[in-house]
Amino acid sequence: MAITHPPHPIQVPKKEMRWQRKEKTGRRQRRAKQ
């Protein structure tokens, strides 16, 4: 996360963000359905 690490591609953080967002929405929908 620090600048010491090499410049990661935007695909890595973007994919992780998308995965977290999908899990959050799925969990929220499941809770709302119940």
PDB file of C-alpha atoms in Angstrom:
ATOM      1  CA  MET A   1       0.000   0.000   0.000  1.00  0.00           C
ATOM      2  CA  ALA A   2       3.015   2.262   0.535  1.00  0.00           C
ATOM      3  CA  ILE A   3       4.905   3.874  -2.321  1.00  0.00           C
ATOM      4  CA  THR A   4       7.691   1.341  -1.659  1.00  0.00           C
ATOM      5  CA  HIS A   5       5.609  -1.277  -3.491  1.00  0.00           C
ATOM      6  CA  PRO A   6       5.788  -1.313  -7.304  1.00  0.00           C
ATOM      7  CA  PRO A   7       3.003   0.395  -9.272  1.00  0.00           C
ATOM      8  CA  HIS A   8       0.310  -2.265  -9.400  1.00  0.00           C
ATOM      9  CA  PRO A   9      -1.949  -2.345 -12.489  1.00  0.00           C
ATOM     10  CA  ILE A  10      -5.411  -0.782 -12.206  1.00  0.00           C
ATOM     11  CA  GLN A  11      -6.867  -4.225 -12.928  1.00  0.00           C
ATOM     12  CA  VAL A  12      -5.744  -5.551  -9.530  1.00  0.00           C
ATOM     13  CA  PRO A  13      -7.364  -2.886  -7.293  1.00  0.00           C
ATOM     14  CA  LYS A  14     -10.331  -2.575  -9.652  1.00  0.00           C
ATOM     15  CA  LYS A  15     -11.020  -6.317  -9.585  1.00  0.00           C
ATOM     16  CA  GLU A  16     -10.703  -6.441  -5.801  1.00  0.00           C
ATOM     17  CA  MET A  17     -13.055  -3.476  -5.421  1.00  0.00           C
ATOM     18  CA  ARG A  18     -15.574  -5.092  -7.764  1.00  0.00           C
ATOM     19  CA  TRP A  19     -15.404  -8.387  -5.863  1.00  0.00           C
ATOM     20  CA  GLN A  20     -15.953  -6.660  -2.530  1.00  0.00           C
ATOM     21  CA  ARG A  21     -18.795  -4.618  -3.993  1.00  0.00           C
ATOM     22  CA  LYS A  22     -20.434  -7.759  -5.430  1.00  0.00           C
ATOM     23  CA  GLU A  23     -20.165  -9.599  -2.109  1.00  0.00           C
ATOM     24  CA  LYS A  24     -21.523  -6.580  -0.199  1.00  0.00           C
ATOM     25  CA  THR A  25     -24.505  -6.187  -2.551  1.00  0.00           C
ATOM     26  CA  GLY A  26     -25.190  -9.948  -2.561  1.00  0.00           C
ATOM     27  CA  ARG A  27     -25.070 -10.071   1.234  1.00  0.00           C
ATOM     28  CA  ARG A  28     -27.309  -7.023   1.489  1.00  0.00           C
ATOM     29  CA  GLN A  29     -29.837  -8.480  -0.960  1.00  0.00           C
ATOM     30  CA  ARG A  30     -29.890 -11.793   0.912  1.00  0.00           C
ATOM     31  CA  ARG A  31     -30.501 -10.014   4.211  1.00  0.00           C
ATOM     32  CA  ALA A  32     -33.234  -7.849   2.697  1.00  0.00           C
ATOM     33  CA  LYS A  33     -34.915 -10.908   1.177  1.00  0.00           C
ATOM     34  CA  GLN A  34     -34.934 -12.639   4.552  1.00  0.00           C
TER      35      GLN A  34
END
